């Protein structure tokens, strides 16, 4: 039998490749995305810092192509260490938005071919240079190179091309020539070679690193003509990626360019983000911490200043706003807006990105927020929500995006699309003084009016008939209508910052529905409110009914909506399918200026 080479093993290696469920990620409430980012980033930062073991290394890569989105490479002293890392990731919220598409388990390996025999001979004294070289292969550091290429491989065992039938000397000669090619790329390409016989489907895993991906291509192309490859090598799938730091997990998931920071940056630059650098290039001193929006515009700086002055008036209503400034540039202007939380900065960016001449928008943490990895959420509660439907007078349902609806509901904002309308409706309730609330809403609506997607934002008060079952005055409501769901989502953060915003009075785990667009003919307003009393008596006898309130617009008393609270969706649907409701709708045709539409919200 041919003599096998001696081998030595070092650290165990796990290549963990995952796709991201982008649909689920986009639909997830912001609070859940924030949690997933925070937990994912903490996990990756701890792994890169090797906080879990006595030795090893880790790195994260954005994978190109359809096979995966992320690849995390771990090197650790034991398989137990790798098992722990796998299970720790499974505990993060980020794991729920990923699916493993491939993985590879191996162990770093050095073999006793040419030049290494003395290392494996217990009676010989190995050359210190050879010993250092082998130990660097057994206990490697993952380089800071941007590009990575990973692939598994086998040696052929065909009848006429069986690597394992060759003598030790023949194999050593092939490997020496093969190594000469690799050594010619020293300084351009580095490698981690790991053995996987008995550990995974192939015999070796090859991980190559370079700053220029064409160097990897040139190396592998040249090696294809070497007999050790052309005659004896079989290759598995190739995975190509680009390294980024854990701090860039949020921009990666947001579809932004990564790395935003240089993985090879000196320690003194750690914690400085690309946004910090961009601000420095503008000679703007980055704030000590926080979350910033940087918008570059090709428009005249004075025109930009005028637009920003209009927005700043709205921004300054919110405690999370640190400041917004315009800086003239050679090409136009740059707007810098700083906020305490990432969600507030994201919301502001939606408005700032629409200023005249805007060509680029950057959003992210700056200063200490980069180093500390702050992730904040504006969510106010943990209430769960079910499916949402919109029902019109014809009884046809139209779906409301459950992810956005749930996210808004956590902030005390109820959202839906009225049947038969190309608008998205938001409503929130406030315990603030109604005059104070109206003044704030007027300022906010003036800012919203700058955007073509805004239909209107108004304050509604309960009518004299609109008291709850305990006789208490219902809280005033704010209703905001938008042409698009994205615009409504952006506006929702501003609504949640209005004074005294609370969840709907009396709400528990039940099902709420708000009736929208009850525009009453002026001469029939009294008839409508009297009919509401009749319907209210009927509702009081319905199983599952909790309370129903009639609201009127402060500026237009003929513009109304009804907020109704039920124990379950089935209870509400039983009423809306009833003959009594059908009779009420039929009666309303004579007194309403427009047909009634309803938005059902879980």
Coordinates of C-alpha atoms in Angstrom, one line a residue:
X1 CA 0.0 0.0 0.0
X2 CA 1.3 3.5 -0.8
X3 CA 2.5 5.4 2.2
X4 CA 0.2 8.2 3.3
X5 CA 1.7 11.5 4.4
X6 CA 1.7 12.4 8.0
X7 CA -0.6 15.2 8.9
X8 CA -1.1 17.6 11.8
X9 CA -4.3 19.3 12.7
X10 CA -5.0 22.7 14.3
X11 CA -8.2 24.6 14.6
X12 CA -11.6 23.3 13.5
X13 CA -13.3 25.3 10.8
X14 CA -17.0 26.0 10.1
X15 CA -18.2 27.8 6.9
X16 CA -21.8 28.8 7.6
X17 CA -23.7 30.0 4.5
X18 CA -27.1 31.5 4.8
X19 CA -29.7 33.2 2.7
X20 CA -31.8 36.0 4.1
X21 CA -35.6 35.8 3.8
X22 CA -35.9 39.3 2.3
X23 CA -39.7 39.2 2.0
X24 CA -40.0 38.5 5.7
X25 CA -37.4 41.0 6.6
X26 CA -39.1 43.8 4.7
X27 CA -42.5 43.0 6.2
X28 CA -41.1 42.7 9.8
X29 CA -42.0 45.5 12.2
X30 CA -39.2 47.9 12.9
X31 CA -38.9 46.8 16.5
X32 CA -38.3 43.2 15.4
X33 CA -35.7 44.3 12.8
X34 CA -34.0 46.4 15.4
X35 CA -33.9 43.5 17.7
X36 CA -32.6 41.1 15.0
X37 CA -29.8 43.6 14.0
X38 CA -28.8 44.2 17.6
X39 CA -28.6 40.5 18.5
X40 CA -27.0 39.5 15.2
X41 CA -24.4 42.2 15.5
X42 CA -23.6 41.3 19.1
X43 CA -23.2 37.7 18.2
X44 CA -20.9 38.5 15.3
X45 CA -18.9 41.0 17.3
X46 CA -18.4 38.5 20.1
X47 CA -17.4 35.8 17.5
X48 CA -14.8 38.1 15.8
X49 CA -13.5 39.0 19.3
X50 CA -13.3 35.3 20.1
X51 CA -15.1 36.0 23.4
X52 CA -16.3 32.3 23.5
X53 CA -12.9 30.4 23.4
X54 CA -9.2 30.5 24.2
X55 CA -8.2 30.8 20.5
X56 CA -9.4 31.1 17.0
X57 CA -10.8 33.7 14.6
X58 CA -14.1 34.6 12.9
X59 CA -15.2 36.8 10.0
X60 CA -18.4 37.6 8.1
X61 CA -18.8 38.0 4.3
X62 CA -21.5 39.2 2.0
X63 CA -21.8 36.4 -0.6
X64 CA -22.4 37.2 -4.3
X65 CA -24.8 35.1 -6.4
X66 CA -27.8 33.1 -5.6
X67 CA -26.3 30.4 -3.4
X68 CA -26.2 32.5 -0.2
X69 CA -26.3 36.1 1.2
X70 CA -24.1 35.6 4.2
X71 CA -21.1 33.5 5.0
X72 CA -19.6 33.4 8.5
X73 CA -16.3 31.6 8.9
X74 CA -15.3 30.4 12.4
X75 CA -12.0 28.8 13.5
X76 CA -11.9 27.4 17.0
X77 CA -9.8 24.9 19.0
X78 CA -12.6 22.3 19.4
X79 CA -15.7 21.0 17.6
X80 CA -17.5 21.8 20.9
X81 CA -16.6 25.5 20.3
X82 CA -18.1 25.4 16.8
X83 CA -21.2 23.6 18.1
X84 CA -21.7 26.3 20.7
X85 CA -21.4 29.0 18.1
X86 CA -24.0 27.4 15.9
X87 CA -26.5 27.1 18.7
X88 CA -25.8 30.6 20.0
X89 CA -26.6 32.0 16.6
X90 CA -29.8 29.9 16.5
X91 CA -30.9 31.8 19.7
X92 CA -30.7 35.2 18.0
X93 CA -33.7 37.0 16.4
X94 CA -31.6 37.4 13.2
X95 CA -31.6 33.6 12.8
X96 CA -35.3 33.6 12.2
X97 CA -34.8 35.7 9.1
X98 CA -32.2 33.4 7.6
X99 CA -32.0 29.9 6.2
X100 CA -28.8 27.8 6.0
X101 CA -28.2 26.8 2.4
X102 CA -24.8 25.2 2.9
X103 CA -22.2 24.6 5.5
X104 CA -18.8 23.0 5.7
X105 CA -16.9 21.5 8.6
X106 CA -13.2 20.8 8.5
X107 CA -10.0 21.2 10.4
X108 CA -6.8 23.1 9.5
X109 CA -4.2 20.7 8.2
X110 CA -0.5 20.5 7.3
X111 CA 0.9 17.5 5.6
X112 CA 4.4 16.0 5.6
X113 CA 5.2 16.4 1.9
X114 CA 8.4 18.1 0.6
X115 CA 10.2 20.2 3.1
X116 CA 8.0 19.2 6.1
X117 CA 9.3 15.7 6.9
X118 CA 11.5 16.9 9.8
X119 CA 8.5 18.6 11.4
X120 CA 6.8 15.2 11.7
X121 CA 9.9 13.2 12.7
X122 CA 10.1 13.2 16.6
X123 CA 13.8 12.4 16.3
X124 CA 14.7 15.3 14.0
X125 CA 15.0 19.0 14.8
X126 CA 12.7 20.8 12.3
X127 CA 13.9 24.1 10.8
X128 CA 12.5 27.0 12.7
X129 CA 11.2 28.6 9.5
X130 CA 9.4 25.3 8.5
X131 CA 7.9 25.0 12.0
X132 CA 6.6 28.6 12.0
X133 CA 5.2 28.1 8.5
X134 CA 3.3 24.9 9.5
X135 CA 2.0 26.5 12.7
X136 CA 0.8 29.5 10.7
X137 CA -1.2 27.0 8.6
X138 CA -2.6 25.2 11.7
X139 CA -3.5 28.3 13.6
X140 CA -4.1 31.0 11.0
X141 CA -5.6 34.4 11.3
X142 CA -8.3 35.4 8.9
X143 CA -6.7 38.2 6.8
X144 CA -8.4 41.6 6.4
X145 CA -8.5 41.1 2.6
X146 CA -11.8 42.2 1.1
X147 CA -12.4 39.2 -1.2
X148 CA -12.9 35.6 -0.3
X149 CA -13.3 32.5 -2.4
X150 CA -14.2 29.2 -0.7
X151 CA -14.6 25.8 -2.3
X152 CA -14.3 22.2 -1.3
X153 CA -12.3 19.6 -3.3
X154 CA -11.4 16.0 -3.7
X155 CA -8.5 14.1 -5.3
X156 CA -9.7 11.7 -8.1
X157 CA -10.0 8.0 -7.5
X158 CA -10.7 7.0 -11.1
X159 CA -9.1 3.8 -12.4
X160 CA -6.5 5.6 -14.6
X161 CA -6.3 8.7 -12.4
X162 CA -6.2 7.6 -8.8
X163 CA -4.3 10.0 -6.6
X164 CA -4.2 7.4 -3.8
X165 CA -2.5 4.8 -5.9
X166 CA 0.5 7.0 -6.5
X167 CA 3.6 6.5 -4.5
X168 CA 4.5 9.0 -1.8
X169 CA 7.4 10.3 -3.9
X170 CA 5.1 10.9 -6.9
X171 CA 2.6 12.8 -4.8
X172 CA 5.3 14.8 -3.1
X173 CA 6.7 15.9 -6.5
X174 CA 3.2 16.9 -7.8
X175 CA 2.6 18.9 -4.6
X176 CA 6.0 20.6 -4.8
X177 CA 5.2 21.9 -8.3
X178 CA 1.7 22.8 -7.3
X179 CA 3.1 24.8 -4.3
X180 CA 5.5 26.7 -6.6
X181 CA 2.6 28.2 -8.4
X182 CA 0.9 29.2 -5.1
X183 CA 4.1 30.7 -3.7
X184 CA 4.4 33.0 -6.8
X185 CA 1.2 34.7 -5.6
X186 CA 2.6 35.5 -2.2
X187 CA 1.5 38.9 -1.1
X188 CA -1.5 38.8 -3.4
X189 CA -3.4 35.7 -2.2
X190 CA -3.4 34.0 1.2
X191 CA -5.0 30.7 2.0
X192 CA -6.5 28.5 4.7
X193 CA -6.3 24.8 3.9
X194 CA -8.5 22.5 6.0
X195 CA -9.0 18.7 5.8
X196 CA -12.4 17.2 6.0
X197 CA -12.1 13.5 5.4
X198 CA -14.7 12.0 7.7
X199 CA -16.1 15.4 8.6
X200 CA -17.9 16.5 5.5
X201 CA -18.7 15.6 1.9
X202 CA -15.3 16.5 0.3
X203 CA -11.7 15.9 1.4
X204 CA -10.5 19.4 1.7
X205 CA -11.8 22.9 2.1
X206 CA -9.9 25.7 0.4
X207 CA -10.4 29.4 1.5
X208 CA -8.6 32.0 -0.5
X209 CA -8.3 35.7 0.4
X210 CA -7.2 38.6 -1.8
X211 CA -7.8 42.4 -2.1
X212 CA -8.2 41.9 -5.9
X213 CA -10.5 39.0 -6.9
X214 CA -8.7 38.7 -10.3
X215 CA -5.6 37.6 -8.4
X216 CA -7.6 34.6 -7.1
X217 CA -8.9 34.0 -10.6
X218 CA -5.4 34.1 -12.1
X219 CA -4.0 31.8 -9.5
X220 CA -6.7 29.1 -9.9
X221 CA -6.5 29.4 -13.7
X222 CA -2.8 28.8 -13.7
X223 CA -3.2 25.9 -11.3
X224 CA -5.7 24.3 -13.6
X225 CA -2.9 23.5 -16.0
X226 CA -0.8 21.9 -13.3
X227 CA -1.1 18.0 -13.3
X228 CA -2.1 17.8 -9.7
X229 CA -5.2 19.7 -10.6
X230 CA -5.8 18.8 -14.3
X231 CA -5.4 15.1 -13.7
X232 CA -6.3 14.5 -10.1
X233 CA -8.6 17.3 -8.8
X234 CA -12.4 17.4 -8.5
X235 CA -14.0 20.6 -7.3
X236 CA -17.2 21.4 -5.4
X237 CA -19.2 24.6 -5.6
X238 CA -17.4 27.9 -5.3
X239 CA -18.6 30.7 -3.0
X240 CA -17.3 34.2 -3.6
X241 CA -17.9 37.1 -1.1
X242 CA -16.7 40.3 0.3
X243 CA -15.7 40.8 3.9
X244 CA -17.4 43.3 6.2
X245 CA -17.3 44.1 9.8
X246 CA -20.2 43.2 12.2
X247 CA -20.8 46.9 12.6
X248 CA -22.0 46.9 9.0
X249 CA -24.8 44.3 9.6
X250 CA -27.5 47.0 9.6
X251 CA -26.5 48.6 6.2
X252 CA -26.0 45.2 4.8
X253 CA -29.6 44.3 5.7
X254 CA -30.8 47.7 4.4
X255 CA -29.3 47.0 1.0
X256 CA -26.6 49.6 1.3
X257 CA -23.0 49.2 0.2
X258 CA -20.8 47.3 2.5
X259 CA -18.2 47.4 3.9
X260 CA -19.0 51.0 5.0
X261 CA -15.8 50.7 7.1
X262 CA -12.5 49.3 6.1
X263 CA -11.9 45.9 7.8
X264 CA -8.1 46.6 7.7
X265 CA -8.4 50.0 9.4
X266 CA -5.9 50.7 12.2
X267 CA -7.2 50.3 15.7
X268 CA -7.2 54.1 16.1
X269 CA -9.9 54.3 13.4
X270 CA -12.1 51.6 14.9
X271 CA -15.5 53.1 15.6
X272 CA -15.3 55.6 12.8
X273 CA -18.0 54.9 10.3
X274 CA -18.2 55.9 6.6
X275 CA -20.7 58.5 7.6
X276 CA -18.1 59.9 10.1
X277 CA -15.6 60.1 7.3
X278 CA -18.1 61.8 4.9
X279 CA -18.9 64.4 7.5
X280 CA -15.1 65.0 8.1
X281 CA -14.7 65.4 4.3
X282 CA -17.3 68.2 4.5
X283 CA -15.3 69.7 7.4
X284 CA -18.3 69.1 9.6
X285 CA -17.4 67.9 13.1
X286 CA -19.3 64.7 13.7
X287 CA -21.4 64.7 16.9
X288 CA -20.1 62.7 19.9
X289 CA -22.8 60.2 19.4
X290 CA -26.2 59.7 17.8
X291 CA -27.6 58.8 14.4
X292 CA -27.2 61.1 11.4
X293 CA -28.7 61.7 8.0
X294 CA -26.4 63.2 5.3
X295 CA -28.1 64.3 2.1
X296 CA -26.0 65.7 -0.7
X297 CA -27.8 68.0 -3.2
X298 CA -26.9 69.5 -6.5
X299 CA -29.4 72.4 -6.0
X300 CA -28.4 75.9 -4.9
X301 CA -27.6 76.0 -1.2
X302 CA -30.1 78.9 -0.6
X303 CA -32.9 76.9 -2.2
X304 CA -32.0 73.9 -0.1
X305 CA -31.8 76.1 3.0
X306 CA -35.3 77.3 2.4
X307 CA -36.7 73.8 2.1
X308 CA -34.8 72.6 5.2
X309 CA -36.1 75.6 7.2
X310 CA -39.6 74.3 6.6
X311 CA -38.8 70.8 7.7
X312 CA -36.8 72.0 10.7
X313 CA -39.9 73.5 12.2
X314 CA -41.4 70.0 12.3
X315 CA -38.3 68.3 13.4
X316 CA -37.9 70.5 16.5
X317 CA -41.2 69.3 17.9
X318 CA -39.5 66.0 18.7
X319 CA -37.2 65.4 21.7
X320 CA -35.1 63.0 19.6
X321 CA -34.0 65.8 17.2
X322 CA -30.4 67.0 17.9
X323 CA -30.1 69.5 15.0
X324 CA -30.3 69.9 11.2
X325 CA -27.9 72.2 9.3
X326 CA -27.2 73.0 5.6
X327 CA -23.6 73.3 4.4
X328 CA -22.7 74.8 1.0
X329 CA -20.5 72.6 -1.1
X330 CA -18.7 73.0 -4.5
X331 CA -21.5 71.0 -6.1
X332 CA -24.5 72.5 -4.2
X333 CA -25.2 71.7 -0.6
X334 CA -25.1 69.0 2.1
X335 CA -27.8 68.6 4.8
X336 CA -26.7 67.1 8.1
X337 CA -29.5 66.0 10.5
X338 CA -28.7 64.4 13.8
X339 CA -31.1 62.3 16.0
X340 CA -30.9 60.3 19.2
X341 CA -32.3 57.1 17.7
X342 CA -31.9 55.2 14.5
X343 CA -35.6 55.0 13.8
X344 CA -36.0 58.8 14.1
X345 CA -33.1 59.3 11.7
X346 CA -34.6 56.8 9.3
X347 CA -37.9 58.6 9.4
X348 CA -36.2 62.0 8.9
X349 CA -34.3 60.7 5.9
X350 CA -37.5 59.9 4.1
X351 CA -38.4 63.6 4.2
X352 CA -34.8 65.0 3.6
X353 CA -34.3 62.7 0.6
X354 CA -37.0 64.6 -1.3
X355 CA -35.4 68.1 -1.0
X356 CA -34.5 69.7 -4.3
X357 CA -31.6 68.2 -6.2
X358 CA -31.0 65.4 -3.7
X359 CA -28.6 62.8 -5.2
X360 CA -27.5 60.7 -2.3
X361 CA -28.7 60.0 1.2
X362 CA -26.6 58.3 4.0
X363 CA -28.1 57.2 7.3
X364 CA -26.2 55.6 10.2
X365 CA -24.7 55.9 13.7
X366 CA -21.9 58.3 14.3
X367 CA -19.3 58.8 17.0
X368 CA -19.7 56.7 20.1
X369 CA -22.9 55.2 18.7
X370 CA -20.8 53.3 16.1
X371 CA -18.5 51.8 18.8
X372 CA -21.2 51.1 21.2
X373 CA -23.5 49.5 18.6
X374 CA -26.6 51.4 19.9
X375 CA -29.9 50.1 18.6
X376 CA -32.9 51.9 19.9
X377 CA -36.6 51.3 19.2
X378 CA -39.5 53.6 19.5
X379 CA -41.9 50.7 20.1
X380 CA -44.2 51.5 23.1
X381 CA -45.6 48.0 23.9
X382 CA -45.4 44.3 23.1
X383 CA -49.0 43.7 22.0
X384 CA -49.5 41.1 19.3
X385 CA -51.8 41.6 16.3
X386 CA -53.5 39.3 13.9
X387 CA -54.5 39.5 10.2
X388 CA -56.0 42.8 9.0
X389 CA -58.7 43.1 6.4
X390 CA -60.4 46.1 4.8
X391 CA -64.2 45.7 4.1
X392 CA -66.4 48.0 2.1
X393 CA -70.1 48.3 1.7
X394 CA -70.0 45.7 -1.0
X395 CA -68.5 43.2 1.4
X396 CA -65.2 42.7 -0.6
X397 CA -62.1 42.4 1.5
X398 CA -58.8 44.0 0.7
X399 CA -55.7 43.1 2.7
X400 CA -53.6 45.4 4.8
X401 CA -49.9 44.6 5.1
X402 CA -49.7 42.8 8.5
X403 CA -46.1 43.6 9.1
X404 CA -46.5 47.4 8.8
X405 CA -49.8 47.3 10.6
X406 CA -48.4 45.5 13.5
X407 CA -45.4 47.8 13.7
X408 CA -47.6 50.9 13.6
X409 CA -50.0 49.4 16.2
X410 CA -47.0 49.0 18.6
X411 CA -46.7 52.8 18.5
X412 CA -50.4 53.3 19.1
X413 CA -51.1 54.0 15.4
X414 CA -53.8 52.0 13.6
X415 CA -53.4 51.6 9.9
X416 CA -55.4 50.2 7.0
X417 CA -56.4 50.7 3.4
X418 CA -60.1 51.7 3.0
X419 CA -61.9 49.5 0.6
X420 CA -62.3 51.1 -2.8
X421 CA -59.7 53.8 -2.0
X422 CA -56.1 54.1 -3.2
X423 CA -55.1 55.6 0.1
X424 CA -53.5 54.4 3.3
X425 CA -55.0 55.5 6.6
X426 CA -53.4 56.0 9.9
X427 CA -55.2 56.8 13.2
X428 CA -53.8 57.4 16.7
X429 CA -55.4 58.6 20.0
X430 CA -54.1 61.1 22.4
X431 CA -54.8 62.0 26.1
X432 CA -53.4 65.5 25.6
X433 CA -55.5 68.6 25.7
X434 CA -57.3 68.7 22.4
X435 CA -56.3 72.4 21.7
X436 CA -52.6 71.6 22.3
X437 CA -52.9 68.5 20.1
X438 CA -54.6 70.4 17.3
X439 CA -51.9 73.0 17.3
X440 CA -49.2 70.3 17.0
X441 CA -51.1 68.5 14.3
X442 CA -51.6 71.7 12.3
X443 CA -47.8 72.3 12.3
X444 CA -47.2 68.6 11.4
X445 CA -49.8 68.7 8.6
X446 CA -48.2 71.8 7.1
X447 CA -44.9 69.8 6.8
X448 CA -46.8 66.8 5.3
X449 CA -48.4 69.1 2.7
X450 CA -45.0 69.5 1.1
X451 CA -45.4 66.0 -0.3
X452 CA -47.8 65.0 -3.1
X453 CA -48.6 61.7 -1.4
X454 CA -50.3 63.4 1.6
X455 CA -54.1 63.5 1.5
X456 CA -54.7 65.2 4.8
X457 CA -54.1 65.0 8.6
X458 CA -56.9 66.1 10.9
X459 CA -57.9 66.0 14.6
X460 CA -61.3 64.3 15.4
X461 CA -63.2 64.7 18.7
X462 CA -65.9 62.4 20.0
X463 CA -69.4 63.8 19.5
X464 CA -71.9 64.3 22.4
X465 CA -73.2 60.9 21.5
X466 CA -69.6 59.5 21.3
X467 CA -69.0 58.6 24.9
X468 CA -67.9 55.1 25.9
X469 CA -70.0 52.7 27.9
X470 CA -68.8 54.1 31.2
X471 CA -69.9 57.7 30.2
X472 CA -66.3 59.0 29.9
X473 CA -65.2 61.3 27.2
X474 CA -63.3 59.4 24.5
X475 CA -59.8 60.6 23.7
X476 CA -59.3 62.8 20.6
X477 CA -58.0 61.1 17.5
X478 CA -55.6 62.0 14.7
X479 CA -56.3 60.6 11.2
X480 CA -53.7 60.9 8.5
X481 CA -54.3 59.8 4.9
X482 CA -51.6 59.0 2.3
X483 CA -51.4 57.7 -1.2
X484 CA -48.7 55.1 -0.5
X485 CA -47.9 52.7 2.2
X486 CA -44.3 53.8 2.3
X487 CA -45.2 57.4 2.8
X488 CA -47.6 56.4 5.6
X489 CA -44.9 54.4 7.2
X490 CA -42.6 57.3 7.2
X491 CA -45.3 59.6 8.6
X492 CA -46.1 57.2 11.4
X493 CA -43.0 58.0 13.5
X494 CA -44.0 61.6 13.5
X495 CA -47.5 60.8 14.6
X496 CA -46.2 58.6 17.4
X497 CA -44.3 61.7 18.7
X498 CA -47.4 63.8 19.0
X499 CA -48.2 64.7 22.7
X500 CA -50.0 62.2 24.8
X501 CA -50.2 59.4 22.2
X502 CA -51.7 56.3 23.7
X503 CA -53.3 53.0 22.6
X504 CA -57.0 53.1 22.0
X505 CA -58.9 53.6 25.3
X506 CA -60.2 50.3 26.7
X507 CA -58.3 48.2 24.3
X508 CA -57.3 44.8 25.3
X509 CA -56.6 41.6 23.3
X510 CA -59.7 42.2 21.2
X511 CA -60.4 43.3 17.7
X512 CA -60.8 47.0 16.8
X513 CA -62.3 48.5 13.7
X514 CA -62.5 52.1 12.7
X515 CA -65.1 53.3 10.2
X516 CA -63.7 55.9 7.9
X517 CA -65.1 58.6 5.5
X518 CA -68.6 59.0 6.9
X519 CA -69.2 62.3 5.2
X520 CA -72.7 63.4 6.1
X521 CA -74.8 65.8 4.2
X522 CA -75.1 69.0 6.3
X523 CA -78.8 68.9 6.5
X524 CA -78.8 65.3 7.8
X525 CA -76.1 65.6 10.4
X526 CA -78.6 65.4 13.3
X527 CA -80.3 62.5 11.6
X528 CA -77.0 60.6 11.4
X529 CA -76.2 61.2 15.1
X530 CA -79.6 60.0 16.1
X531 CA -79.2 56.9 14.0
X532 CA -75.9 56.3 15.7
X533 CA -77.8 56.2 19.1
X534 CA -80.1 53.6 17.6
X535 CA -77.2 51.5 16.3
X536 CA -75.4 52.0 19.7
X537 CA -78.3 50.4 21.5
X538 CA -78.3 47.5 19.0
X539 CA -74.5 47.1 19.5
X540 CA -74.9 47.0 23.3
X541 CA -76.8 43.7 22.9
X542 CA -74.3 42.1 20.5
X543 CA -72.0 39.4 21.9
X544 CA -68.4 40.4 21.9
X545 CA -69.1 44.2 21.6
X546 CA -67.0 46.3 23.9
X547 CA -67.5 50.0 22.9
X548 CA -68.2 52.2 19.9
X549 CA -67.4 55.9 19.6
X550 CA -68.5 58.5 17.0
X551 CA -65.9 61.1 16.1
X552 CA -66.2 64.3 14.1
X553 CA -63.5 66.4 12.5
X554 CA -62.8 69.6 14.5
X555 CA -62.7 71.6 11.3
X556 CA -65.6 69.9 9.5
X557 CA -68.3 68.4 11.7
X558 CA -69.8 66.6 8.8
X559 CA -66.6 64.5 8.4
X560 CA -66.9 61.6 10.8
X561 CA -65.5 58.1 11.6
X562 CA -66.6 55.5 14.0
X563 CA -64.2 53.6 16.2
X564 CA -65.6 50.3 17.4
X565 CA -64.0 47.7 19.7
X566 CA -64.9 44.0 19.7
X567 CA -63.7 40.9 21.5
X568 CA -62.8 39.1 18.2
X569 CA -62.9 39.5 14.5
X570 CA -65.7 37.0 14.3
X571 CA -67.9 39.0 16.6
X572 CA -67.4 42.1 14.5
X573 CA -68.0 40.3 11.3
X574 CA -71.3 38.9 12.7
X575 CA -72.5 42.4 13.1
X576 CA -71.3 43.7 9.7
X577 CA -73.0 40.7 8.1
X578 CA -76.3 41.3 10.0
X579 CA -79.6 42.5 8.5
X580 CA -79.5 45.4 11.0
X581 CA -76.2 46.6 9.6
X582 CA -77.4 46.2 6.0
X583 CA -80.5 48.2 6.8
X584 CA -78.4 50.9 8.4
X585 CA -76.2 51.1 5.2
X586 CA -79.3 51.3 3.1
X587 CA -80.6 54.1 5.3
X588 CA -77.3 55.9 5.0
X589 CA -77.5 56.3 1.3
X590 CA -79.9 59.2 1.7
X591 CA -78.0 61.1 4.5
X592 CA -74.4 60.5 3.5
X593 CA -72.5 62.5 0.9
X594 CA -70.4 59.5 0.1
X595 CA -70.6 55.7 0.7
X596 CA -69.3 54.4 4.0
X597 CA -66.1 52.5 4.0
X598 CA -64.6 50.6 6.8
X599 CA -61.1 49.5 7.8
X600 CA -60.8 46.5 10.1
X601 CA -57.8 46.3 12.3
X602 CA -56.9 43.4 14.5

